[in-house]
Structures are given as structure tokens and as C-alpha cells.
Coordinates of C-alpha atoms and ligand atoms in Angstrom, one line a residue:
M1 CA 240.5 -4.3 187.2
K2 CA 237.4 -2.8 185.7
L3 CA 236.6 0.8 186.6
Y4 CA 233.0 1.9 186.1
N5 CA 232.0 5.6 185.9
I6 CA 228.7 6.0 187.6
A7 CA 226.6 9.2 187.5
L8 CA 224.6 9.7 190.7
I9 CA 221.6 12.0 190.4
P10 CA 219.8 12.1 193.8
G11 CA 217.2 14.6 192.6
D12 CA 214.6 15.6 195.2
G13 CA 213.1 14.5 198.5
I14 CA 214.1 11.1 199.7
G15 CA 216.2 10.7 196.6
K16 CA 218.8 12.6 198.5
E17 CA 218.7 10.0 201.2
V18 CA 218.6 6.7 199.2
I19 CA 221.2 7.6 196.6
P20 CA 224.0 8.3 199.1
A21 CA 223.0 4.9 200.6
G22 CA 223.4 3.3 197.2
Q23 CA 226.8 5.0 196.7
K24 CA 227.9 3.3 200.0
I25 CA 226.8 -0.1 198.7
L26 CA 228.8 0.4 195.4
Q27 CA 231.9 1.5 197.3
T28 CA 231.6 -1.6 199.5
L29 CA 231.3 -3.9 196.5
G30 CA 234.3 -2.2 195.0
E31 CA 236.3 -3.0 198.1
L32 CA 235.1 -6.6 198.3
E33 CA 235.3 -7.6 194.6
P34 CA 239.0 -7.4 193.6
H35 CA 238.4 -6.8 189.9
L36 CA 235.7 -4.1 190.4
S37 CA 235.8 -0.4 191.2
F38 CA 233.3 2.5 190.9
E39 CA 234.0 6.1 190.3
C40 CA 230.9 8.0 191.3
S41 CA 230.1 11.5 190.2
V42 CA 227.3 13.4 191.9
F43 CA 225.0 15.7 189.9
D44 CA 222.9 18.2 191.9
W45 CA 220.1 18.5 189.4
G46 CA 216.4 18.7 190.4
G47 CA 214.1 21.1 192.3
D48 CA 216.8 23.0 194.1
Y49 CA 218.8 23.5 190.8
Y50 CA 215.5 24.7 189.2
R51 CA 215.1 27.4 191.9
L52 CA 218.5 28.7 191.1
H53 CA 218.6 28.3 187.3
H54 CA 215.0 28.0 186.1
K55 CA 215.7 24.6 184.7
M56 CA 216.0 21.1 186.2
M57 CA 219.4 20.3 184.6
P58 CA 222.0 22.3 182.6
E59 CA 221.7 22.7 178.8
D60 CA 224.7 20.4 178.3
G61 CA 223.5 17.9 180.9
L62 CA 223.2 15.0 178.5
H63 CA 226.7 15.7 177.2
Q64 CA 228.0 15.5 180.8
L65 CA 226.4 12.1 181.3
K66 CA 227.2 10.6 177.9
G67 CA 230.6 9.1 178.8
M68 CA 229.2 7.4 182.0
D69 CA 228.8 3.7 182.2
A70 CA 225.4 4.0 184.0
I71 CA 223.2 6.4 185.9
L72 CA 221.7 5.9 189.4
F73 CA 218.8 8.2 189.8
G74 CA 216.8 9.1 192.9
S75 CA 213.6 10.9 192.2
A76 CA 212.3 14.1 190.7
G77 CA 209.4 16.0 192.3
D78 CA 209.0 19.2 194.3
P79 CA 205.9 20.6 196.1
D80 CA 206.6 24.1 194.6
I81 CA 207.2 23.1 191.0
A82 CA 204.6 21.6 188.6
D83 CA 205.0 17.9 188.2
H84 CA 205.2 18.1 184.4
I85 CA 208.2 20.4 184.7
T86 CA 210.1 18.2 187.1
L87 CA 209.3 15.1 185.1
W88 CA 210.0 16.4 181.6
G89 CA 212.9 18.6 182.7
L90 CA 215.0 15.8 184.1
R91 CA 214.0 12.2 184.1
L92 CA 212.2 12.1 180.7
K93 CA 214.9 14.3 179.2
I94 CA 217.5 11.7 180.1
C95 CA 215.2 8.7 179.1
Q96 CA 214.4 10.3 175.7
G97 CA 217.8 11.9 175.1
F98 CA 219.5 8.5 175.5
D99 CA 216.7 6.6 173.8
Q100 CA 216.3 4.3 176.8
Y101 CA 213.3 2.7 175.2
A102 CA 212.9 -0.3 177.5
N103 CA 211.8 0.3 181.0
V104 CA 212.2 -2.9 183.0
R105 CA 210.5 -3.6 186.3
P106 CA 211.1 -6.9 188.1
T107 CA 208.7 -7.8 190.9
R108 CA 209.2 -10.5 193.4
I109 CA 208.3 -10.9 197.0
L110 CA 211.6 -10.8 198.9
P111 CA 212.1 -13.0 202.0
G112 CA 210.5 -11.6 205.1
I113 CA 208.2 -9.3 203.2
D114 CA 204.4 -9.7 203.5
S115 CA 202.3 -9.3 200.4
P116 CA 198.7 -8.1 200.6
L117 CA 197.9 -11.2 198.6
K118 CA 197.5 -14.6 200.2
L119 CA 200.0 -16.5 198.1
K120 CA 200.1 -20.3 198.3
H121 CA 203.8 -20.9 197.3
D122 CA 207.1 -19.1 197.3
G123 CA 207.5 -17.9 193.7
D124 CA 203.8 -17.4 193.0
L125 CA 204.6 -13.8 192.2
D126 CA 207.7 -13.5 190.0
W127 CA 207.2 -11.0 187.2
V128 CA 209.1 -8.7 185.0
I129 CA 207.1 -5.9 183.4
V130 CA 208.5 -4.3 180.3
R131 CA 207.3 -0.8 179.7
E132 CA 207.6 0.9 176.3
N133 CA 209.5 4.0 177.4
S134 CA 209.9 6.3 174.4
E135 CA 206.5 6.9 172.7
G136 CA 202.8 5.9 173.1
E137 CA 200.7 8.0 175.5
Y138 CA 203.8 9.9 176.8
S139 CA 205.2 10.9 173.5
G140 CA 204.6 14.5 174.3
V141 CA 202.6 15.1 171.1
G142 CA 199.7 17.4 171.6
G143 CA 198.9 21.0 172.5
R144 CA 196.7 23.4 174.2
V145 CA 195.0 26.5 172.8
H146 CA 192.5 29.2 173.9
T147 CA 193.7 28.7 177.5
G148 CA 191.0 29.8 180.0
H149 CA 188.3 30.4 177.4
P150 CA 185.2 28.3 177.0
I151 CA 186.6 27.1 173.7
E152 CA 189.8 25.8 175.2
V153 CA 191.2 22.6 173.6
A154 CA 193.9 20.3 174.9
T155 CA 195.2 17.1 173.3
D156 CA 197.7 14.4 174.2
V157 CA 198.1 12.1 171.2
S158 CA 199.3 8.6 171.8
M159 CA 201.8 8.0 169.1
M160 CA 203.0 4.5 168.2
T161 CA 205.5 3.8 165.4
R162 CA 206.2 0.4 163.8
T163 CA 209.9 0.7 164.7
G164 CA 209.1 1.6 168.3
V165 CA 206.6 -1.3 168.8
Q166 CA 208.9 -3.8 167.0
R167 CA 211.9 -3.0 169.1
I168 CA 210.1 -3.2 172.5
M169 CA 208.3 -6.4 171.4
R170 CA 211.7 -7.9 170.4
Y171 CA 213.2 -6.9 173.7
A172 CA 210.3 -8.4 175.7
F173 CA 210.3 -11.7 173.7
R174 CA 214.0 -12.0 174.2
L175 CA 213.7 -11.3 177.9
A176 CA 210.8 -13.8 178.2
Q177 CA 213.0 -16.4 176.4
S178 CA 215.8 -15.9 178.9
R179 CA 213.5 -16.7 181.9
A180 CA 212.6 -20.2 183.0
K181 CA 208.9 -20.1 182.1
K182 CA 209.4 -18.6 178.6
H183 CA 206.0 -16.9 178.8
L184 CA 205.0 -13.4 177.7
T185 CA 201.7 -11.6 178.2
V186 CA 201.2 -8.8 175.7
V187 CA 199.0 -6.2 177.5
T188 CA 196.7 -4.4 175.1
K189 CA 193.4 -2.4 174.7
S190 CA 192.7 -3.1 171.1
N191 CA 189.0 -3.6 171.7
A192 CA 188.5 0.1 172.4
Q193 CA 191.5 1.7 170.7
R194 CA 191.2 0.4 167.2
H195 CA 194.2 2.0 165.5
A196 CA 197.5 2.0 167.4
M197 CA 196.7 -0.8 169.7
V198 CA 195.6 -3.0 166.8
M199 CA 199.0 -2.4 165.2
W200 CA 200.6 -3.2 168.6
D201 CA 198.8 -6.6 168.5
E202 CA 199.8 -7.3 164.9
I203 CA 203.4 -6.5 165.5
A204 CA 203.4 -8.7 168.7
A205 CA 202.2 -11.6 166.5
E206 CA 204.9 -10.9 163.8
V207 CA 207.7 -10.7 166.4
G208 CA 206.3 -13.7 168.3
S209 CA 206.8 -15.8 165.2
E210 CA 210.6 -15.2 165.6
F211 CA 210.5 -16.8 169.0
P212 CA 208.8 -20.2 168.6
D213 CA 209.9 -21.3 172.1
V214 CA 208.2 -18.5 173.8
R215 CA 204.5 -19.1 174.8
W216 CA 202.6 -15.8 174.5
E217 CA 199.1 -14.4 174.8
K218 CA 197.2 -11.1 174.6
E219 CA 195.4 -9.7 177.7
L220 CA 193.3 -6.6 177.9
V221 CA 194.8 -4.1 180.4
D222 CA 191.7 -4.1 182.6
A223 CA 191.6 -7.9 182.7
A224 CA 195.4 -7.8 183.5
T225 CA 194.8 -5.9 186.7
A226 CA 192.4 -8.5 188.0
R227 CA 194.6 -11.4 186.9
M228 CA 197.6 -9.9 188.8
V229 CA 195.5 -10.0 192.0
N230 CA 193.6 -13.2 191.5
R231 CA 196.0 -15.4 189.5
P232 CA 199.5 -14.0 190.0
Q233 CA 201.2 -17.3 189.3
T234 CA 199.8 -17.4 185.7
L235 CA 201.9 -14.4 184.8
D236 CA 205.7 -14.1 184.1
T237 CA 207.0 -11.5 181.7
M238 CA 204.6 -8.8 180.6
V239 CA 204.9 -6.1 178.0
A240 CA 202.7 -3.0 177.9
T241 CA 202.5 0.6 176.6
N242 CA 204.0 3.5 178.4
L243 CA 200.8 4.4 180.3
H244 CA 199.5 0.9 180.9
A245 CA 202.8 -0.3 182.3
D246 CA 203.2 2.8 184.4
I247 CA 199.9 1.8 186.2
L248 CA 200.5 -1.9 186.3
S249 CA 203.9 -1.6 187.7
D250 CA 202.7 0.5 190.7
L251 CA 200.1 -2.2 191.3
A252 CA 202.9 -4.8 191.1
A253 CA 205.0 -2.9 193.6
A254 CA 202.1 -2.7 196.0
L255 CA 201.4 -6.4 195.7
A256 CA 205.1 -7.1 196.4
G257 CA 204.8 -5.4 199.8
S258 CA 205.9 -1.7 199.3
L259 CA 206.7 1.0 196.9
G260 CA 210.0 1.3 198.8
I261 CA 211.3 -2.0 197.5
A262 CA 210.7 -1.9 193.8
P263 CA 213.5 -1.1 191.3
T264 CA 213.5 -0.2 187.7
G265 CA 215.9 0.2 184.8
N266 CA 215.5 2.6 181.8
I267 CA 217.6 0.7 179.3
D268 CA 219.1 1.3 176.0
P269 CA 219.4 -2.3 174.9
E270 CA 221.9 -1.4 172.2
K271 CA 224.2 0.2 174.8
R272 CA 224.8 3.3 172.6
Y273 CA 224.2 5.5 175.7
P274 CA 224.3 5.0 179.5
S275 CA 221.2 3.3 180.9
M276 CA 219.5 4.7 184.1
F277 CA 218.5 2.8 187.2
E278 CA 216.2 4.1 189.9
P279 CA 213.8 3.0 192.7
I280 CA 210.2 3.4 191.4
H281 CA 209.1 5.5 194.3
G282 CA 208.9 9.3 194.1
S283 CA 210.3 12.0 196.3
A284 CA 208.0 11.2 199.3
F285 CA 208.2 14.6 200.9
D286 CA 206.1 13.4 203.8
I287 CA 209.0 11.4 205.2
M288 CA 211.9 13.4 203.9
G289 CA 214.7 14.2 206.4
K290 CA 213.3 11.7 209.0
G291 CA 215.6 8.9 208.1
W292 CA 212.7 6.6 207.3
A293 CA 213.2 6.1 203.6
N294 CA 213.5 2.4 202.6
P295 CA 216.7 2.2 200.6
I296 CA 216.0 -1.4 199.3
G297 CA 214.5 -0.1 196.0
T298 CA 217.7 1.7 195.3
F299 CA 219.9 -1.3 196.2
W300 CA 217.8 -3.6 194.0
S301 CA 218.3 -0.9 191.2
C302 CA 222.0 -1.3 191.8
V303 CA 221.6 -5.1 191.2
M304 CA 219.9 -4.3 187.9
M305 CA 222.7 -1.9 187.0
L306 CA 225.4 -4.5 187.7
E307 CA 223.5 -7.0 185.6
H308 CA 223.3 -4.5 182.7
L309 CA 227.1 -4.0 183.1
N310 CA 227.4 -7.8 182.9
E311 CA 228.9 -7.9 186.4
L312 CA 226.7 -10.9 187.2
K313 CA 228.7 -12.2 190.2
A314 CA 228.6 -8.9 192.0
A315 CA 224.9 -8.5 191.1
E316 CA 224.2 -11.9 192.7
R317 CA 226.2 -11.1 195.8
L318 CA 224.3 -7.9 196.3
M319 CA 220.9 -9.5 195.7
K320 CA 221.8 -12.2 198.3
A321 CA 222.8 -9.5 200.8
I322 CA 219.5 -7.7 200.2
E323 CA 217.5 -10.8 200.8
H324 CA 219.5 -11.7 203.9
V325 CA 218.5 -8.3 205.3
T326 CA 214.8 -8.2 204.3
A327 CA 214.4 -11.6 205.9
Q328 CA 215.0 -10.0 209.3
K329 CA 212.0 -7.9 210.5
Q330 CA 214.3 -5.8 212.7
Y331 CA 215.6 -4.2 209.4
H332 CA 212.1 -3.3 208.1
T333 CA 211.5 0.4 207.6
R334 CA 208.1 2.1 208.4
D335 CA 206.6 1.4 205.0
L336 CA 206.9 -2.3 206.0
A337 CA 205.5 -1.6 209.4
G338 CA 209.0 -1.7 211.0
V339 CA 211.1 0.9 212.8
A340 CA 214.5 0.6 211.1
T341 CA 216.1 3.7 209.6
T342 CA 217.7 4.1 206.2
S343 CA 221.2 4.0 207.7
Q344 CA 220.5 0.9 209.8
V345 CA 219.3 -1.0 206.7
T346 CA 222.2 0.3 204.7
Q347 CA 224.7 -0.8 207.4
A348 CA 223.0 -4.3 207.6
V349 CA 223.4 -4.8 203.8
I350 CA 227.0 -3.6 203.9
E351 CA 227.7 -6.2 206.7
A352 CA 225.8 -8.9 204.8
L353 CA 227.9 -8.2 201.6
G354 CA 230.9 -9.3 203.6
H355 CA 229.6 -12.8 204.4
V356 CA 227.4 -13.7 201.4
G357 CA 230.2 -13.5 198.8
Ligands
LIG1 P1 206.3 11.9 193.5 O1 205.3 13.1 193.5 O2 207.7 12.4 193.4 O3 206.0 10.8 192.6 P2 205.0 11.0 196.0 O4 205.5 11.5 197.3 O5 203.7 11.5 195.4 O6 206.2 11.3 195.0 P3 205.8 8.3 196.2 O7 207.1 8.8 196.8 O8 206.0 7.5 195.0 O9 204.8 9.5 195.9 O10 205.2 7.4 197.4 C1 204.0 7.6 198.0 C2 204.2 7.3 199.5 O11 204.8 6.1 199.8 C3 205.1 8.4 200.1 O12 204.4 9.5 200.5 C4 205.7 7.6 201.3 O13 205.0 7.8 202.5 C5 205.7 6.2 200.8 N1 207.1 5.8 200.3 C6 207.5 5.9 199.0 N2 208.7 5.5 198.9 C7 209.2 5.1 200.1 C8 210.4 4.6 200.6 N3 211.5 4.4 199.9 N4 210.5 4.4 202.0 C9 209.4 4.6 202.8 N5 208.2 5.1 202.3 C10 208.1 5.3 201.0

């Protein structure tokens, strides 16, 4: 019997609705798979915690999480607290504190879901975007002086290190190598940014030579957006900087039907620390408390978590159950133009888990 300790951080807004749904799924899997069990601990960090304690998580928060096998995260965002505080005070603190340098975002059109693209074949859109998650444009290097005066200056410096680029390229090439097409697109902007992005390209070529069986190419980020829309079947695995991949993966999620479906993993590939899995959507205060939140992004994040824990059979079982449910329009939530509620979708996936195993 393998017991996994999972940290649940619902955070804010609909995070408080989708993470309890995810917990139910993990519990059900624990009941169905004889060798598996999950011990879930809930951490009440986020906007409400900030109102009480003037910080998003306690000082020793990382220490509390360190012994966990994985983290399932909801969202951080609050209408009364500045976005940079909610982001840097919780999610980024965990990502950076645990050196989760690879952010991985699979995109596929699940059965029953309509894409805004007119795709010719099933499988025409099947991507994984690898986002550099520890430096680049979001490294936090910069400053602001003379605030409010005409001479005010503010900088955000995009910082790239050889080690940081090498490790994300190696991760991306290895991932591309594990997929059927063995194809990697290195997204860049080295025509306009002639220092760090040129180093990015050079390191891609160096690492690429270690993977002779992976076909790879460079693509400028602006051209990549058009290619994702016009020729989605020509892409497979993509690797991009923190900012570029942030934008491309929201585009990917929209092309796959809804922000409510897409999952992501913030991964420490060396497994020194727990990795963190989360739906890519935010706190969505406009629909909070109404029971309309689509929990599929969270369930798919649980699949990624199980894969990371090497529980491949359970991961496959959950993915099959998710696809069985998305195929039925009666279980589509409002973001997919349906009327189903979070709890109806959750119940349907729980029932499907019982018969897809
Ligand atoms: P944040 O500021 O925390 O990033 P946000 O509310 O600005 O959050 P998102 O939550 O990412 O942005 O999503 C934008 C909109 O998409 C939401 O306002 C909501 O209407 C819809 N949406 C997002 N996620 C879901 C979901 N899981 N189910 C249903 N609708 C969703």
C-alpha cells in the first residue's frame, strides 16, 4: 500500500470550489485502487489569510509543505488585494522556494468539447507547452525609484542564466523525445532581443545535439501565435520563456475549448521538493459561490500529479473517466455553454471512475 501525503491549497475564489472537488476524486481513487491511498491536508492560505495576517502564507509555509509528496493548488487572486501581492506572496513563493523550474501545460481537445478552430482530424491539436518557471521576465529583478515624480523610473529585468536555460531545454527535449512525434519547437524572440534570447537559441542548439532523434526548430513568438491558430497540427512540444509561455498557454487553453479545462504542473524534475499541480484558470470571482466552476482543469491536474508520482495506471483511469464525462454534453458547465454544476460534473467523474478501471 502506497500512502501519498497531498497538500491542498484552495486559495481564493473558485479555487475553494474546485479543490474540494479534486479531493473527492483523490479519495475515490484511493478507495478503488487497492494499493493507493491519499492523506490530504488543507492549508487555508490566500486572500482571507492575508486579511488576518498581512501575508498570504505563514513564514514557515514552505517548511510545512516540504515533506508532502505533491501540492494541489486552486488559485490566488483577490479583488481587494493587489495582484502582485497575491501572486508573489503565495504561488510564486512556492514555485521559487521549491525550484519548480518546469511548468508543463498539456493541451488537447477532449471528447465532446468544441474548439473555436475548425480542425480536420481528431488529434490535430495535441501539444505540451513547457514554460521556463524560475527566471526570465519574471525573475523579480528590477526596481522603482522616485515614485510619483516626473523622474520616476521602473525596471523589470529579464534575467537568463546558462544553467537555467540548459535545464529547461534538457527537460523539454527529454519530454519531446518521450512523445510519439519527437518534435520540439523552441519559441524565441532573438531577432529583437539580441542578448539573452540569442543565448537561449545557442543553448537550444547545444542541448539539441544531445538528442539526435528529436526533430527541432526555432519559431519567433509572434509567428508561433499564428501557427497555433492556422497550422495546429504542425506543433507538438513547445518550450518558451516564462512570459512567452504564459501568453501562449492561455491561447492554447482557449483553442482547446475553455480556460476551465486546462491543467498545469509546476515541476521539480529532480524531485528534491514537492511539485505543484493546478488548473490554469484564476479565481474567477464573477462566478464564485454559484456552483458553476468547471472542475475538469483540477481533475486533469490530478492526472498530471499521478503521472508525476509514477502512478500511471491510476492516472490513466482518471483521464478515461474525465473523457467519458466531457463526451456527454449534459455534463458541460457554463463556460462550455452547458448548465451542469461543479458537483454534478464531480459526481459524474466519480461514477465513471467506477466503471472505466
Ligand atoms: P485571476 O485574476 O485570479 O487570474 P480572473 O478571474 O481574472 O482570475 P480567470 O479566472 O483566469 O481570470 O478566468 C477568466 C474568466 O473565465 C472568469 O471570469 C470566468 O468567467 C471564466 N472561468 C475561468 N475558469 C473557469 C472555470 N473553471 N469554470 C467556469 N468558468 C471559468
